PDB file of C-alpha atoms and ligand atoms in Angstrom:
ATOM      1  CA  MET A   1      -0.097  -0.587  -0.284  1.00 33.00           C
ATOM      2  CA  THR A   2       2.653   2.425   0.507  1.00 35.00           C
ATOM      3  CA  ALA A   3       4.208   2.063  -3.090  1.00 40.00           C
ATOM      4  CA  ALA A   4       0.347   2.814  -4.079  1.00 42.00           C
ATOM      5  CA  LEU A   5       0.689   6.607  -2.450  1.00 41.00           C
ATOM      6  CA  HIS A   6       4.185   7.066  -3.897  1.00 44.00           C
ATOM      7  CA  SER A   7       3.157   6.102  -7.006  1.00 45.00           C
ATOM      8  CA  ASN A   8       0.530   9.008  -7.474  1.00 46.00           C
ATOM      9  CA  VAL A   9       4.057  11.377  -6.659  1.00 44.00           C
ATOM     10  CA  ALA A  10       4.867   9.852 -10.350  1.00 48.00           C
ATOM     11  CA  ASN A  11       2.152  10.635 -11.695  1.00 55.00           C
ATOM     12  CA  PRO A  12       0.470  14.604 -10.535  1.00 51.00           C
ATOM     13  CA  THR A  13      -2.310  14.284 -12.994  1.00 80.00           C
ATOM     14  CA  THR A  14      -4.613  11.877 -13.544  1.00 87.00           C
ATOM     15  CA  PRO A  15      -5.698  12.065 -17.171  1.00 93.00           C
ATOM     16  CA  VAL A  16      -9.803  11.883 -17.872  1.00 95.00           C
ATOM     17  CA  PRO A  17     -10.481   8.417 -18.884  1.00 96.00           C
ATOM     18  CA  SER A  18     -11.409   6.958 -21.971  1.00 97.00           C
ATOM     19  CA  ARG A  19     -14.049   4.475 -22.279  1.00 96.00           C
ATOM     20  CA  CYS A  20     -13.567   1.580 -23.987  1.00 94.00           C
ATOM     21  CA  GLY A  21     -16.629  -0.335 -23.855  1.00 94.00           C
ATOM     22  CA  ASP A  22     -17.408  -1.457 -19.936  1.00 95.00           C
ATOM     23  CA  TRP A  23     -13.893  -0.558 -19.146  1.00 98.00           C
ATOM     24  CA  ALA A  24     -12.746   3.252 -17.509  1.00 98.00           C
ATOM     25  CA  LEU A  25      -9.127   4.284 -19.620  1.00 98.00           C
ATOM     26  CA  TYR A  26      -6.319   6.287 -18.040  1.00 98.00           C
ATOM     27  CA  GLU A  27      -3.751   6.516 -20.631  1.00 98.00           C
ATOM     28  CA  TYR A  28      -0.187   8.044 -19.947  1.00 97.00           C
ATOM     29  CA  PRO A  29       3.169   8.264 -20.932  1.00 97.00           C
ATOM     30  CA  VAL A  30       4.944   8.190 -18.303  1.00 97.00           C
ATOM     31  CA  VAL A  31       4.508   6.061 -14.953  1.00 97.00           C
ATOM     32  CA  THR A  32       6.336   4.187 -12.516  1.00 97.00           C
ATOM     33  CA  SER A  33       4.224   1.067 -12.641  1.00 98.00           C
ATOM     34  CA  THR A  34       0.692   0.323 -14.116  1.00 98.00           C
ATOM     35  CA  ASN A  35      -0.252  -1.829 -11.720  1.00 98.00           C
ATOM     36  CA  LEU A  36       0.887   0.735  -9.135  1.00 97.00           C
ATOM     37  CA  VAL A  37      -1.147   3.621 -10.229  1.00 97.00           C
ATOM     38  CA  ALA A  38      -4.468   1.033 -10.811  1.00 97.00           C
ATOM     39  CA  VAL A  39      -4.600   0.589  -6.838  1.00 94.00           C
ATOM     40  CA  ASN A  40      -6.267   3.184  -6.048  1.00 89.00           C
ATOM     41  CA  LEU A  41      -9.083   2.789  -9.036  1.00 97.00           C
ATOM     42  CA  PRO A  42     -12.130   1.294  -8.943  1.00 97.00           C
ATOM     43  CA  ALA A  43     -13.570  -2.104 -10.624  1.00 98.00           C
ATOM     44  CA  TRP A  44     -13.250  -1.797 -14.071  1.00 98.00           C
ATOM     45  CA  SER A  45     -10.999   1.116 -14.571  1.00 98.00           C
ATOM     46  CA  ALA A  46      -7.833   0.167 -16.576  1.00 98.00           C
ATOM     47  CA  VAL A  47      -4.430   1.583 -16.666  1.00 98.00           C
ATOM     48  CA  ARG A  48      -1.875   2.505 -19.553  1.00 98.00           C
ATOM     49  CA  ALA A  49       1.442   4.082 -20.031  1.00 98.00           C
ATOM     50  CA  ASP A  50       3.437   4.214 -23.016  1.00 98.00           C
ATOM     51  CA  THR A  51       6.611   3.449 -20.602  1.00 98.00           C
ATOM     52  CA  GLN A  52       7.180   2.311 -17.506  1.00 98.00           C
ATOM     53  CA  THR A  53       9.844   3.203 -14.874  1.00 97.00           C
ATOM     54  CA  ASN A  54       9.754   0.331 -12.738  1.00 98.00           C
ATOM     55  CA  GLY A  55       8.142  -1.967 -14.738  1.00 98.00           C
ATOM     56  CA  ARG A  56       7.537  -4.952 -12.180  1.00 98.00           C
ATOM     57  CA  GLY A  57       7.152  -8.376 -12.659  1.00 97.00           C
ATOM     58  CA  ARG A  58       6.757 -12.035 -11.223  1.00 94.00           C
ATOM     59  CA  PHE A  59       9.312 -13.567  -8.686  1.00 90.00           C
ATOM     60  CA  GLN A  60      10.538  -9.763  -7.874  1.00 92.00           C
ATOM     61  CA  ARG A  61      12.513  -9.381 -11.401  1.00 94.00           C
ATOM     62  CA  ASN A  62      12.569  -5.967 -13.322  1.00 96.00           C
ATOM     63  CA  TRP A  63       9.992  -5.242 -16.094  1.00 98.00           C
ATOM     64  CA  VAL A  64      11.908  -4.009 -19.026  1.00 97.00           C
ATOM     65  CA  SER A  65       8.473  -1.620 -20.577  1.00 97.00           C
ATOM     66  CA  ASP A  66      10.196   0.335 -23.701  1.00 97.00           C
ATOM     67  CA  ARG A  67       8.321   2.432 -25.966  1.00 98.00           C
ATOM     68  CA  ASP A  68       6.365   0.516 -28.516  1.00 98.00           C
ATOM     69  CA  GLY A  69       5.192  -2.296 -26.000  1.00 98.00           C
ATOM     70  CA  LEU A  70       1.524  -2.314 -24.378  1.00 99.00           C
ATOM     71  CA  TRP A  71       1.797  -2.039 -20.531  1.00 98.00           C
ATOM     72  CA  LEU A  72      -1.875  -2.739 -19.191  1.00 98.00           C
ATOM     73  CA  SER A  73      -3.508  -2.851 -15.519  1.00 98.00           C
ATOM     74  CA  ALA A  74      -7.317  -3.777 -15.172  1.00 98.00           C
ATOM     75  CA  VAL A  75      -8.815  -3.708 -12.249  1.00 98.00           C
ATOM     76  CA  VAL A  76     -11.383  -6.216 -11.486  1.00 98.00           C
ATOM     77  CA  PRO A  77     -13.605  -7.681  -8.850  1.00 97.00           C
ATOM     78  CA  ILE A  78     -12.567 -10.592  -6.933  1.00 96.00           C
ATOM     79  CA  SER A  79     -15.231 -13.732  -6.022  1.00 94.00           C
ATOM     80  CA  GLN A  80     -15.653 -15.094  -2.975  1.00 92.00           C
ATOM     81  CA  ASP A  81     -14.962 -17.945  -4.078  1.00 94.00           C
ATOM     82  CA  LYS A  82     -12.068 -19.913  -4.201  1.00 94.00           C
ATOM     83  CA  ILE A  83     -11.922 -22.001  -6.901  1.00 96.00           C
ATOM     84  CA  GLU A  84     -12.930 -18.853  -9.186  1.00 96.00           C
ATOM     85  CA  ARG A  85     -10.222 -16.763  -7.217  1.00 96.00           C
ATOM     86  CA  ARG A  86      -7.909 -19.684  -7.993  1.00 96.00           C
ATOM     87  CA  ALA A  87      -9.296 -19.624 -12.033  1.00 98.00           C
ATOM     88  CA  LEU A  88      -8.816 -15.308 -12.660  1.00 98.00           C
ATOM     89  CA  PRO A  89      -4.486 -15.658 -13.069  1.00 98.00           C
ATOM     90  CA  LEU A  90      -5.180 -18.174 -15.742  1.00 98.00           C
ATOM     91  CA  ALA A  91      -8.111 -17.070 -17.024  1.00 98.00           C
ATOM     92  CA  ALA A  92      -6.488 -13.476 -17.818  1.00 98.00           C
ATOM     93  CA  GLY A  93      -3.635 -15.492 -19.908  1.00 98.00           C
ATOM     94  CA  LEU A  94      -6.650 -17.087 -21.978  1.00 98.00           C
ATOM     95  CA  ALA A  95      -7.955 -13.604 -22.272  1.00 98.00           C
ATOM     96  CA  ILE A  96      -4.539 -12.191 -23.895  1.00 98.00           C
ATOM     97  CA  CYS A  97      -4.356 -16.591 -25.648  1.00 98.00           C
ATOM     98  CA  ASP A  98      -7.769 -15.190 -27.386  1.00 98.00           C
ATOM     99  CA  VAL A  99      -6.872 -11.870 -28.730  1.00 98.00           C
ATOM    100  CA  LEU A 100      -3.306 -13.456 -29.811  1.00 98.00           C
ATOM    101  CA  HIS A 101      -5.586 -16.007 -31.986  1.00 98.00           C
ATOM    102  CA  GLU A 102      -7.999 -13.945 -33.529  1.00 98.00           C
ATOM    103  CA  LEU A 103      -5.039 -11.921 -34.691  1.00 98.00           C
ATOM    104  CA  GLY A 104      -3.733 -15.566 -36.346  1.00 98.00           C
ATOM    105  CA  ILE A 105      -0.966 -16.158 -34.169  1.00 98.00           C
ATOM    106  CA  SER A 106      -0.741 -19.536 -32.497  1.00 97.00           C
ATOM    107  CA  PRO A 107       0.280 -18.935 -28.560  1.00 98.00           C
ATOM    108  CA  ARG A 108       1.361 -21.008 -25.852  1.00 98.00           C
ATOM    109  CA  LEU A 109       0.770 -20.882 -21.661  1.00 98.00           C
ATOM    110  CA  ARG A 110       3.564 -21.470 -19.383  1.00 98.00           C
ATOM    111  CA  TRP A 111       2.212 -21.987 -16.190  1.00 97.00           C
ATOM    112  CA  PRO A 112       0.434 -20.338 -14.697  1.00 97.00           C
ATOM    113  CA  ASN A 113      -0.190 -17.537 -17.236  1.00 96.00           C
ATOM    114  CA  ASP A 114       3.179 -16.564 -19.943  1.00 98.00           C
ATOM    115  CA  VAL A 115       2.375 -16.462 -22.926  1.00 98.00           C
ATOM    116  CA  LEU A 116       4.893 -18.067 -24.982  1.00 98.00           C
ATOM    117  CA  VAL A 117       5.696 -17.994 -29.079  1.00 98.00           C
ATOM    118  CA  LYS A 118       8.264 -20.729 -29.721  1.00 93.00           C
ATOM    119  CA  ASP A 119       9.635 -20.560 -26.503  1.00 93.00           C
ATOM    120  CA  ARG A 120      10.024 -17.421 -26.825  1.00 97.00           C
ATOM    121  CA  LYS A 121       7.828 -15.275 -23.750  1.00 98.00           C
ATOM    122  CA  LEU A 122       5.751 -13.007 -26.050  1.00 98.00           C
ATOM    123  CA  ALA A 123       3.340 -11.694 -22.527  1.00 98.00           C
ATOM    124  CA  GLY A 124       3.838 -11.355 -19.065  1.00 98.00           C
ATOM    125  CA  LEU A 125       1.324 -11.493 -15.982  1.00 98.00           C
ATOM    126  CA  LEU A 126       1.724 -10.146 -13.123  1.00 98.00           C
ATOM    127  CA  ILE A 127      -1.824 -10.097 -10.903  1.00 98.00           C
ATOM    128  CA  ASP A 128      -1.627  -7.951  -7.323  1.00 97.00           C
ATOM    129  CA  GLN A 129      -4.540  -7.676  -4.585  1.00 96.00           C
ATOM    130  CA  PHE A 130      -3.709  -4.231  -2.707  1.00 95.00           C
ATOM    131  CA  VAL A 131      -7.464  -4.392  -1.162  1.00 94.00           C
ATOM    132  CA  LEU A 132      -9.624  -7.001  -0.117  1.00 92.00           C
ATOM    133  CA  HIS A 133     -12.246  -7.310  -3.227  1.00 95.00           C
ATOM    134  CA  LEU A 134     -10.232  -6.472  -6.509  1.00 98.00           C
ATOM    135  CA  ALA A 135      -6.954  -7.341  -8.029  1.00 98.00           C
ATOM    136  CA  VAL A 136      -4.972  -5.587 -10.750  1.00 98.00           C
ATOM    137  CA  VAL A 137      -4.247  -7.545 -13.613  1.00 98.00           C
ATOM    138  CA  GLY A 138      -0.455  -6.734 -15.394  1.00 98.00           C
ATOM    139  CA  ILE A 139      -0.647  -6.930 -18.244  1.00 98.00           C
ATOM    140  CA  GLY A 140       3.111  -7.018 -20.300  1.00 98.00           C
ATOM    141  CA  LEU A 141       3.036  -7.371 -24.223  1.00 98.00           C
ATOM    142  CA  ASN A 142       5.658  -7.186 -26.609  1.00 98.00           C
ATOM    143  CA  VAL A 143       4.657  -5.094 -29.721  1.00 98.00           C
ATOM    144  CA  ARG A 144       7.098  -3.260 -31.490  1.00 98.00           C
ATOM    145  CA  ASN A 145       9.187  -2.790 -28.628  1.00 98.00           C
ATOM    146  CA  ARG A 146      12.605  -4.022 -27.963  1.00 96.00           C
ATOM    147  CA  PRO A 147      13.131  -5.039 -25.365  1.00 96.00           C
ATOM    148  CA  GLU A 148      16.559  -6.910 -25.286  1.00 95.00           C
ATOM    149  CA  ALA A 149      18.296  -3.162 -26.624  1.00 95.00           C
ATOM    150  CA  LEU A 150      17.625  -2.291 -22.897  1.00 95.00           C
ATOM    151  CA  ASP A 151      18.735  -5.619 -20.921  1.00 96.00           C
ATOM    152  CA  PRO A 152      21.086  -8.400 -23.021  1.00 96.00           C
ATOM    153  CA  ALA A 153      19.634 -10.851 -21.052  1.00 95.00           C
ATOM    154  CA  LEU A 154      16.842 -11.007 -23.045  1.00 96.00           C
ATOM    155  CA  ALA A 155      17.719 -11.829 -26.549  1.00 95.00           C
ATOM    156  CA  HIS A 156      16.138 -14.969 -27.559  1.00 95.00           C
ATOM    157  CA  GLN A 157      13.975 -14.715 -24.314  1.00 96.00           C
ATOM    158  CA  THR A 158      11.596 -12.986 -25.827  1.00 97.00           C
ATOM    159  CA  ALA A 159       9.482 -13.044 -28.978  1.00 98.00           C
ATOM    160  CA  ARG A 160       7.382  -9.092 -30.034  1.00 97.00           C
ATOM    161  CA  LEU A 161       4.443  -8.522 -32.242  1.00 98.00           C
ATOM    162  CA  SER A 162       6.215  -7.199 -35.253  1.00 98.00           C
ATOM    163  CA  ASP A 163       8.403  -9.982 -35.445  1.00 96.00           C
ATOM    164  CA  LEU A 164       5.105 -12.701 -35.664  1.00 98.00           C
ATOM    165  CA  MET A 165       2.694 -10.474 -38.131  1.00 97.00           C
ATOM    166  CA  PRO A 166       3.404  -8.047 -40.379  1.00 95.00           C
ATOM    167  CA  ARG A 167       1.507  -5.195 -39.487  1.00 96.00           C
ATOM    168  CA  PRO A 168       0.869  -5.413 -35.560  1.00 98.00           C
ATOM    169  CA  PRO A 169      -2.180  -3.046 -34.418  1.00 98.00           C
ATOM    170  CA  GLU A 170      -1.518   0.077 -32.909  1.00 98.00           C
ATOM    171  CA  LEU A 171      -1.667  -0.390 -29.161  1.00 98.00           C
ATOM    172  CA  SER A 172      -4.787   1.531 -28.425  1.00 98.00           C
ATOM    173  CA  VAL A 173      -6.406  -1.414 -30.923  1.00 98.00           C
ATOM    174  CA  LEU A 174      -5.036  -3.888 -28.320  1.00 98.00           C
ATOM    175  CA  THR A 175      -5.522  -2.375 -25.699  1.00 98.00           C
ATOM    176  CA  ASN A 176      -9.787  -2.340 -26.933  1.00 98.00           C
ATOM    177  CA  LEU A 177      -9.427  -6.276 -28.156  1.00 98.00           C
ATOM    178  CA  ILE A 178      -7.991  -7.584 -24.538  1.00 98.00           C
ATOM    179  CA  LEU A 179     -10.016  -5.879 -22.499  1.00 98.00           C
ATOM    180  CA  ARG A 180     -12.773  -6.474 -23.990  1.00 98.00           C
ATOM    181  CA  GLN A 181     -11.711 -10.064 -24.035  1.00 98.00           C
ATOM    182  CA  LEU A 182     -10.801  -9.518 -20.563  1.00 98.00           C
ATOM    183  CA  GLY A 183     -14.741  -8.752 -20.411  1.00 98.00           C
ATOM    184  CA  GLN A 184     -16.224 -11.605 -21.912  1.00 98.00           C
ATOM    185  CA  ILE A 185     -13.821 -13.933 -19.924  1.00 98.00           C
ATOM    186  CA  LEU A 186     -14.236 -12.926 -16.300  1.00 98.00           C
ATOM    187  CA  THR A 187     -18.129 -13.443 -17.451  1.00 97.00           C
ATOM    188  CA  GLU A 188     -17.833 -16.751 -18.539  1.00 97.00           C
ATOM    189  CA  LEU A 189     -15.770 -17.725 -15.202  1.00 97.00           C
ATOM    190  CA  LYS A 190     -18.944 -16.053 -13.548  1.00 95.00           C
ATOM    191  CA  ASN A 191     -21.870 -17.461 -15.701  1.00 96.00           C
ATOM    192  CA  ASP A 192     -20.562 -20.575 -16.734  1.00 96.00           C
ATOM    193  CA  GLY A 193     -18.054 -21.954 -13.371  1.00 96.00           C
ATOM    194  CA  PRO A 194     -14.290 -22.408 -13.808  1.00 97.00           C
ATOM    195  CA  PRO A 195     -14.386 -25.426 -15.264  1.00 97.00           C
ATOM    196  CA  ALA A 196     -15.971 -24.579 -18.276  1.00 97.00           C
ATOM    197  CA  VAL A 197     -13.136 -22.219 -18.332  1.00 98.00           C
ATOM    198  CA  LEU A 198     -10.672 -24.542 -16.940  1.00 98.00           C
ATOM    199  CA  LEU A 199     -11.429 -26.424 -19.999  1.00 97.00           C
ATOM    200  CA  ARG A 200     -10.119 -24.138 -22.399  1.00 98.00           C
ATOM    201  CA  VAL A 201      -6.778 -22.811 -20.762  1.00 98.00           C
ATOM    202  CA  ASN A 202      -6.443 -26.179 -20.931  1.00 98.00           C
ATOM    203  CA  LYS A 203      -6.495 -26.321 -24.510  1.00 98.00           C
ATOM    204  CA  LEU A 204      -3.467 -24.237 -24.348  1.00 98.00           C
ATOM    205  CA  TRP A 205      -0.056 -25.297 -22.848  1.00 98.00           C
ATOM    206  CA  GLY A 206       1.068 -27.294 -25.350  1.00 95.00           C
ATOM    207  CA  SER A 207       2.266 -30.548 -25.305  1.00 90.00           C
ATOM    208  CA  PRO A 208       3.515 -32.403 -21.771  1.00 89.00           C
ATOM    209  CA  ARG A 209       6.465 -31.620 -20.273  1.00 94.00           C
ATOM    210  CA  SER A 210       8.439 -31.987 -18.015  1.00 97.00           C
ATOM    211  CA  VAL A 211       9.067 -29.607 -15.113  1.00 98.00           C
ATOM    212  CA  GLU A 212      10.618 -28.898 -12.066  1.00 97.00           C
ATOM    213  CA  LEU A 213       8.847 -26.913  -9.246  1.00 97.00           C
ATOM    214  CA  ASP A 214      10.303 -25.182  -6.297  1.00 96.00           C
ATOM    215  CA  LEU A 215       7.712 -26.133  -3.391  1.00 95.00           C
ATOM    216  CA  ASP A 216       8.794 -23.185  -1.363  1.00 88.00           C
ATOM    217  CA  GLY A 217      12.223 -24.945  -0.810  1.00 90.00           C
ATOM    218  CA  GLN A 218      12.109 -28.490  -1.897  1.00 95.00           C
ATOM    219  CA  LEU A 219      12.209 -29.657  -5.759  1.00 96.00           C
ATOM    220  CA  CYS A 220       9.930 -31.773  -6.999  1.00 96.00           C
ATOM    221  CA  ARG A 221       9.909 -33.116 -11.186  1.00 97.00           C
ATOM    222  CA  GLY A 222       7.428 -34.665 -12.839  1.00 98.00           C
ATOM    223  CA  LEU A 223       4.859 -34.397 -16.164  1.00 97.00           C
ATOM    224  CA  PHE A 224       3.140 -31.140 -16.172  1.00 98.00           C
ATOM    225  CA  THR A 225      -0.649 -32.020 -17.848  1.00 96.00           C
ATOM    226  CA  GLY A 226      -2.721 -28.843 -16.857  1.00 97.00           C
ATOM    227  CA  VAL A 227      -5.118 -27.574 -14.381  1.00 98.00           C
ATOM    228  CA  ASP A 228      -7.457 -29.306 -12.750  1.00 97.00           C
ATOM    229  CA  PRO A 229     -11.268 -28.174 -12.489  1.00 96.00           C
ATOM    230  CA  GLN A 230     -10.891 -26.651  -9.506  1.00 96.00           C
ATOM    231  CA  GLY A 231      -7.447 -24.615 -11.204  1.00 97.00           C
ATOM    232  CA  ARG A 232      -4.788 -26.718  -9.642  1.00 98.00           C
ATOM    233  CA  LEU A 233      -1.602 -27.589 -11.327  1.00 98.00           C
ATOM    234  CA  ALA A 234      -1.525 -31.787 -11.983  1.00 97.00           C
ATOM    235  CA  LEU A 235       2.278 -32.889 -12.727  1.00 97.00           C
ATOM    236  CA  SER A 236       2.248 -36.931 -13.241  1.00 97.00           C
ATOM    237  CA  ASP A 237       5.027 -38.508 -11.493  1.00 94.00           C
ATOM    238  CA  ALA A 238       7.724 -41.471 -13.128  1.00 92.00           C
ATOM    239  CA  ALA A 239       4.431 -43.883 -12.111  1.00 95.00           C
ATOM    240  CA  GLY A 240       1.553 -41.777 -13.510  1.00 94.00           C
ATOM    241  CA  GLN A 241       0.429 -41.648 -10.492  1.00 96.00           C
ATOM    242  CA  LEU A 242      -0.945 -37.270 -10.095  1.00 97.00           C
ATOM    243  CA  SER A 243      -0.609 -34.321  -7.541  1.00 97.00           C
ATOM    244  CA  PHE A 244      -1.885 -31.274  -7.298  1.00 98.00           C
ATOM    245  CA  TYR A 245      -0.742 -27.610  -6.273  1.00 97.00           C
ATOM    246  CA  ASP A 246      -2.448 -24.920  -5.772  1.00 96.00           C
ATOM    247  CA  ALA A 247      -0.613 -22.147  -7.079  1.00 95.00           C
ATOM    248  CA  HIS A 248       0.684 -20.590  -3.171  1.00 93.00           C
ATOM    249  CA  GLU A 249       2.566 -23.771  -2.724  1.00 95.00           C
ATOM    250  CA  VAL A 250       4.459 -23.499  -5.960  1.00 96.00           C
ATOM    251  CA  ARG A 251       7.012 -20.920  -6.020  1.00 93.00           C
ATOM    252  CA  HIS A 252       8.460 -21.197  -9.238  1.00 94.00           C
ATOM    253  CA  LEU A 253       8.076 -23.750 -12.334  1.00 97.00           C
ATOM    254  CA  THR A 254      10.620 -24.358 -15.003  1.00 96.00           C
ATOM    255  CA  GLU A 255       9.878 -26.199 -18.045  1.00 96.00           C
ATOM    256  CA  THR A 256      13.109 -28.725 -17.839  1.00 95.00           C
TER     257      THR A 256
HETATM  258  C1  LIG B   1       6.150 -11.614 -15.530  1.00 80.25           C
HETATM  259  O1  LIG B   1       6.865 -11.497 -15.235  1.00 80.25           O
HETATM  260  O2  LIG B   1       5.786 -12.556 -15.982  1.00 80.25           O
HETATM  261  C2  LIG B   1       4.941 -10.580 -14.800  1.00 80.25           C
HETATM  262  C3  LIG B   1       5.180  -9.189 -16.006  1.00 80.25           C
HETATM  263  C4  LIG B   1       3.534  -8.104 -16.069  1.00 80.25           C
HETATM  264  C5  LIG B   1       3.671  -6.808 -17.099  1.00 80.25           C
HETATM  265  C6  LIG B   1       3.418  -5.478 -16.566  1.00 80.25           C
HETATM  266  S1  LIG B   1       3.305  -4.359 -17.861  1.00 80.25           S
HETATM  267  C7  LIG B   1       2.317  -4.122 -17.073  1.00 80.25           C
HETATM  268  C8  LIG B   1       1.633  -4.349 -15.760  1.00 80.25           C
HETATM  269  N1  LIG B   1       2.859  -2.892 -14.575  1.00 80.25           N
HETATM  270  C9  LIG B   1       3.742  -3.769 -14.672  1.00 80.25           C
HETATM  271  O3  LIG B   1       4.699  -3.104 -13.285  1.00 80.25           O
HETATM  272  N2  LIG B   1       3.389  -5.266 -14.809  1.00 80.25           N
HETATM  273  C10 LIG B   1       3.156  -5.599 -14.759  1.00 80.25           C
END
């Protein structure tokens, strides 16, 4: 919460939001992190910035947020239902993949919601919960930017839309498509229930992969087989025996 107070220091003037379907969209040239700006906003608000000075990734990593990438955060209500809550990060990954499919791209997901094309990361999601009933879904999508120019360690690790299609849509169009689809999937989650949405998520992992799970220090190997109808990660051991893990039990998943 302290970070949230600081975020407004970096963003002294709040822009007038524009309507983007059901969403109120606040757009900035530069912010610290769109997730931190979004912390003060009500559900169905979204924040987009051209650049972030302190883009945040998972595991406290820095997220390179140079110009011409899509840096977007969406504030959504959190359900009281435990399984719906567990499904939210997975559903958000599904929404991004749906939009990419619309654009003719075939992404896959790496648990829980990294969006990859040919093993390179095209988009990442960071879900923050700053207040009781709201989550901030932070979406970083490489579009025409070149993250490896700022961080050479990212060379050969990242993908961007402009290398995957001749003319990627403008950021405004992508923002619209993603917010619309995120809203749609969250409605599906509420109306049809998590199993229906998770069935669709399970089509996006690609072929079963050998993984190593870091369970808070304890390492565990197996075959990642997707998520169960309750949204738990399913891991098969050499004998085909399945074990299930809640996201908070898994510090990190590495594809081996
Ligand atoms: C990851 O590590 O894969 C998650 C990256 C999430 C980056 C996005 S960019 C928009 C939003 N604001 C942030 O500071 N982070 C997320």
